[in-house]
Amino acid sequence: MIALDPRTGAETTLFPLEPFWVDRPLGRAVYVSDDGGPALLHGRTELVRRAFPAGNVVWTLPLGPEDGPGSVTVVDLDAHAGVLHSLCTDGTLLSVDAADGTVLDRRLLPPHGPLSVHAAPDGTVLVGTAAGRILRY
């Protein structure tokens, strides 16, 4: 993981990725600072919490089979008030406890083509869709 200084463009390595992840991006990511300390929550085929800036993995939550038919990946994610909300390619909105990765809710969404998720300041979760709809939870 590399930090980029917006003023100078200088790159600083924060933490190295595991060797088997060289060709696999971290996926979507969001920064949180909660009772567990500062962390980076990210996901591609699994949700991960890493201590920030050290990069130590705190927990992981696989989303399903990693490759092939039926594999589930993260479309988008956001966090608010200790909950990580992940929009997945299987049409679900997965909400997990950001501190320990416990699944709090798994909601199957209507088939409108989920594209984005946003956790509003009041805790409302908004899902933008390819059909031009905004789903509110």
PDB file of C-alpha atoms in Angstrom:
ATOM      1  CA  MET A   1       0.000   0.000   0.000  1.00  0.00           C
ATOM      2  CA  ILE A   2       1.399   3.365  -1.023  1.00  0.00           C
ATOM      3  CA  ALA A   3       0.538   6.864   0.247  1.00  0.00           C
ATOM      4  CA  LEU A   4       0.693   9.654  -2.309  1.00  0.00           C
ATOM      5  CA  ASP A   5       1.444  13.196  -1.147  1.00  0.00           C
ATOM      6  CA  PRO A   6      -1.105  15.410  -2.974  1.00  0.00           C
ATOM      7  CA  ARG A   7       1.234  18.420  -3.020  1.00  0.00           C
ATOM      8  CA  THR A   8       4.494  16.859  -4.161  1.00  0.00           C
ATOM      9  CA  GLY A   9       3.379  13.573  -5.713  1.00  0.00           C
ATOM     10  CA  ALA A  10       5.916  11.743  -3.543  1.00  0.00           C
ATOM     11  CA  GLU A  11       5.112   8.098  -2.836  1.00  0.00           C
ATOM     12  CA  THR A  12       5.647   6.493   0.577  1.00  0.00           C
ATOM     13  CA  THR A  13       5.207   2.758   1.155  1.00  0.00           C
ATOM     14  CA  LEU A  14       2.880   2.230   4.107  1.00  0.00           C
ATOM     15  CA  PHE A  15       2.919  -1.567   4.155  1.00  0.00           C
ATOM     16  CA  PRO A  16       3.826  -4.305   1.702  1.00  0.00           C
ATOM     17  CA  LEU A  17       1.154  -6.606   0.342  1.00  0.00           C
ATOM     18  CA  GLU A  18       1.457 -10.359   0.654  1.00  0.00           C
ATOM     19  CA  PRO A  19       3.439 -11.844  -2.265  1.00  0.00           C
ATOM     20  CA  PHE A  20       0.413 -13.739  -3.633  1.00  0.00           C
ATOM     21  CA  TRP A  21      -1.550 -10.459  -3.835  1.00  0.00           C
ATOM     22  CA  VAL A  22       0.829  -8.758  -6.272  1.00  0.00           C
ATOM     23  CA  ASP A  23      -1.591  -9.068  -9.205  1.00  0.00           C
ATOM     24  CA  ARG A  24      -4.753  -8.765  -7.079  1.00  0.00           C
ATOM     25  CA  PRO A  25      -5.879  -5.270  -6.142  1.00  0.00           C
ATOM     26  CA  LEU A  26      -7.270  -4.560  -2.681  1.00  0.00           C
ATOM     27  CA  GLY A  27     -10.554  -3.511  -4.233  1.00  0.00           C
ATOM     28  CA  ARG A  28     -12.773  -0.778  -2.818  1.00  0.00           C
ATOM     29  CA  ALA A  29     -11.576   0.779   0.431  1.00  0.00           C
ATOM     30  CA  VAL A  30     -12.745   3.104   3.191  1.00  0.00           C
ATOM     31  CA  TYR A  31     -10.852   4.561   6.168  1.00  0.00           C
ATOM     32  CA  VAL A  32     -12.349   4.399   9.671  1.00  0.00           C
ATOM     33  CA  SER A  33     -11.215   5.415  13.128  1.00  0.00           C
ATOM     34  CA  ASP A  34     -13.149   3.692  15.884  1.00  0.00           C
ATOM     35  CA  ASP A  35     -12.625   1.846  19.185  1.00  0.00           C
ATOM     36  CA  GLY A  36     -10.297  -0.561  17.362  1.00  0.00           C
ATOM     37  CA  GLY A  37      -8.144   2.360  16.215  1.00  0.00           C
ATOM     38  CA  PRO A  38      -7.548   3.702  12.728  1.00  0.00           C
ATOM     39  CA  ALA A  39      -8.121   1.123  10.014  1.00  0.00           C
ATOM     40  CA  LEU A  40      -8.532   0.545   6.329  1.00  0.00           C
ATOM     41  CA  LEU A  41     -11.582  -1.567   5.430  1.00  0.00           C
ATOM     42  CA  HIS A  42     -11.385  -2.978   1.928  1.00  0.00           C
ATOM     43  CA  GLY A  43     -12.768  -5.699  -0.241  1.00  0.00           C
ATOM     44  CA  ARG A  44     -12.660  -7.523  -3.512  1.00  0.00           C
ATOM     45  CA  THR A  45     -13.492 -11.224  -2.972  1.00  0.00           C
ATOM     46  CA  GLU A  46     -13.417 -10.847   0.809  1.00  0.00           C
ATOM     47  CA  LEU A  47     -13.849  -8.018   3.296  1.00  0.00           C
ATOM     48  CA  VAL A  48     -10.732  -7.125   5.260  1.00  0.00           C
ATOM     49  CA  ARG A  49      -9.884  -4.827   8.162  1.00  0.00           C
ATOM     50  CA  ARG A  50      -6.254  -3.687   8.330  1.00  0.00           C
ATOM     51  CA  ALA A  51      -4.713  -1.582  11.075  1.00  0.00           C
ATOM     52  CA  PHE A  52      -3.665   1.754   9.602  1.00  0.00           C
ATOM     53  CA  PRO A  53      -0.976   2.644   8.680  1.00  0.00           C
ATOM     54  CA  ALA A  54       0.836  -0.593   9.659  1.00  0.00           C
ATOM     55  CA  GLY A  55      -1.352  -2.820   7.457  1.00  0.00           C
ATOM     56  CA  ASN A  56      -1.715  -5.750   9.870  1.00  0.00           C
ATOM     57  CA  VAL A  57      -4.816  -7.791   9.053  1.00  0.00           C
ATOM     58  CA  VAL A  58      -7.302  -7.654  11.950  1.00  0.00           C
ATOM     59  CA  TRP A  59     -10.052  -9.787  10.374  1.00  0.00           C
ATOM     60  CA  THR A  60     -11.197 -11.174   7.023  1.00  0.00           C
ATOM     61  CA  LEU A  61     -14.624 -12.261   5.831  1.00  0.00           C
ATOM     62  CA  PRO A  62     -14.779 -14.308   2.605  1.00  0.00           C
ATOM     63  CA  LEU A  63     -17.734 -13.414   0.368  1.00  0.00           C
ATOM     64  CA  GLY A  64     -17.965 -16.748  -1.448  1.00  0.00           C
ATOM     65  CA  PRO A  65     -15.975 -18.815  -3.936  1.00  0.00           C
ATOM     66  CA  GLU A  66     -12.951 -16.781  -5.084  1.00  0.00           C
ATOM     67  CA  ASP A  67     -12.957 -17.682  -8.771  1.00  0.00           C
ATOM     68  CA  GLY A  68     -15.239 -19.168 -11.381  1.00  0.00           C
ATOM     69  CA  PRO A  69     -19.010 -19.415 -11.544  1.00  0.00           C
ATOM     70  CA  GLY A  70     -20.764 -18.068  -8.481  1.00  0.00           C
ATOM     71  CA  SER A  71     -17.829 -15.949  -7.325  1.00  0.00           C
ATOM     72  CA  VAL A  72     -18.904 -12.879  -5.376  1.00  0.00           C
ATOM     73  CA  THR A  73     -17.010  -9.600  -5.452  1.00  0.00           C
ATOM     74  CA  VAL A  74     -17.476  -6.163  -3.924  1.00  0.00           C
ATOM     75  CA  VAL A  75     -19.113  -3.530  -6.141  1.00  0.00           C
ATOM     76  CA  ASP A  76     -18.785  -0.703  -3.617  1.00  0.00           C
ATOM     77  CA  LEU A  77     -18.584  -0.148   0.136  1.00  0.00           C
ATOM     78  CA  ASP A  78     -18.960   2.539   2.785  1.00  0.00           C
ATOM     79  CA  ALA A  79     -18.898   2.704   6.576  1.00  0.00           C
ATOM     80  CA  HIS A  80     -20.775   4.640   9.233  1.00  0.00           C
ATOM     81  CA  ALA A  81     -21.081   4.357  13.036  1.00  0.00           C
ATOM     82  CA  GLY A  82     -19.119   1.128  13.300  1.00  0.00           C
ATOM     83  CA  VAL A  83     -20.873  -0.688  10.444  1.00  0.00           C
ATOM     84  CA  LEU A  84     -19.322  -1.551   7.087  1.00  0.00           C
ATOM     85  CA  HIS A  85     -21.874  -1.779   4.252  1.00  0.00           C
ATOM     86  CA  SER A  86     -20.770  -3.764   1.213  1.00  0.00           C
ATOM     87  CA  LEU A  87     -22.652  -3.944  -2.062  1.00  0.00           C
ATOM     88  CA  CYS A  88     -21.888  -7.281  -3.743  1.00  0.00           C
ATOM     89  CA  THR A  89     -22.159  -8.673  -7.271  1.00  0.00           C
ATOM     90  CA  ASP A  90     -24.619 -11.346  -6.100  1.00  0.00           C
ATOM     91  CA  GLY A  91     -27.160  -8.547  -5.524  1.00  0.00           C
ATOM     92  CA  THR A  92     -26.812  -8.358  -1.757  1.00  0.00           C
ATOM     93  CA  LEU A  93     -26.132  -5.542   0.648  1.00  0.00           C
ATOM     94  CA  LEU A  94     -23.947  -7.006   3.386  1.00  0.00           C
ATOM     95  CA  SER A  95     -23.585  -5.087   6.671  1.00  0.00           C
ATOM     96  CA  VAL A  96     -20.853  -6.164   9.102  1.00  0.00           C
ATOM     97  CA  ASP A  97     -19.496  -4.929  12.404  1.00  0.00           C
ATOM     98  CA  ALA A  98     -16.431  -2.905  11.408  1.00  0.00           C
ATOM     99  CA  ALA A  99     -14.566  -3.829  14.610  1.00  0.00           C
ATOM    100  CA  ASP A 100     -14.748  -7.625  14.374  1.00  0.00           C
ATOM    101  CA  GLY A 101     -16.300  -8.570  11.007  1.00  0.00           C
ATOM    102  CA  THR A 102     -19.465 -10.114  12.443  1.00  0.00           C
ATOM    103  CA  VAL A 103     -22.273 -10.218   9.872  1.00  0.00           C
ATOM    104  CA  LEU A 104     -25.112  -7.981  11.092  1.00  0.00           C
ATOM    105  CA  ASP A 105     -27.421  -8.145   8.064  1.00  0.00           C
ATOM    106  CA  ARG A 106     -27.495  -9.653   4.577  1.00  0.00           C
ATOM    107  CA  ARG A 107     -30.212  -8.133   2.402  1.00  0.00           C
ATOM    108  CA  LEU A 108     -31.085  -9.311  -1.118  1.00  0.00           C
ATOM    109  CA  LEU A 109     -31.718  -6.236  -3.255  1.00  0.00           C
ATOM    110  CA  PRO A 110     -34.265  -5.838  -6.063  1.00  0.00           C
ATOM    111  CA  PRO A 111     -32.762  -6.633  -9.513  1.00  0.00           C
ATOM    112  CA  HIS A 112     -32.113  -3.016 -10.561  1.00  0.00           C
ATOM    113  CA  GLY A 113     -28.345  -3.386 -11.095  1.00  0.00           C
ATOM    114  CA  PRO A 114     -26.671  -2.108  -7.906  1.00  0.00           C
ATOM    115  CA  LEU A 115     -23.801   0.297  -8.663  1.00  0.00           C
ATOM    116  CA  SER A 116     -22.934   2.292  -5.547  1.00  0.00           C
ATOM    117  CA  VAL A 117     -23.550   2.478  -1.810  1.00  0.00           C
ATOM    118  CA  HIS A 118     -23.393   5.460   0.531  1.00  0.00           C
ATOM    119  CA  ALA A 119     -23.900   5.543   4.299  1.00  0.00           C
ATOM    120  CA  ALA A 120     -25.424   8.950   5.062  1.00  0.00           C
ATOM    121  CA  PRO A 121     -24.563  10.875   8.259  1.00  0.00           C
ATOM    122  CA  ASP A 122     -27.932   9.882   9.792  1.00  0.00           C
ATOM    123  CA  GLY A 123     -27.192   6.157   9.207  1.00  0.00           C
ATOM    124  CA  THR A 124     -29.455   5.776   6.184  1.00  0.00           C
ATOM    125  CA  VAL A 125     -27.905   3.503   3.546  1.00  0.00           C
ATOM    126  CA  LEU A 126     -28.463   4.578  -0.070  1.00  0.00           C
ATOM    127  CA  VAL A 127     -27.903   2.238  -3.012  1.00  0.00           C
ATOM    128  CA  GLY A 128     -27.614   3.692  -6.516  1.00  0.00           C
ATOM    129  CA  THR A 129     -28.680   1.411  -9.369  1.00  0.00           C
ATOM    130  CA  ALA A 130     -28.149   1.055 -13.117  1.00  0.00           C
ATOM    131  CA  ALA A 131     -31.927   1.464 -13.525  1.00  0.00           C
ATOM    132  CA  GLY A 132     -31.602   5.045 -12.241  1.00  0.00           C
ATOM    133  CA  ARG A 133     -33.191   4.276  -8.884  1.00  0.00           C
ATOM    134  CA  ILE A 134     -31.941   5.048  -5.415  1.00  0.00           C
ATOM    135  CA  LEU A 135     -32.841   2.431  -2.829  1.00  0.00           C
ATOM    136  CA  ARG A 136     -33.062   3.648   0.782  1.00  0.00           C
ATOM    137  CA  TYR A 137     -32.497   1.389   3.815  1.00  0.00           C
TER     138      TYR A 137
END
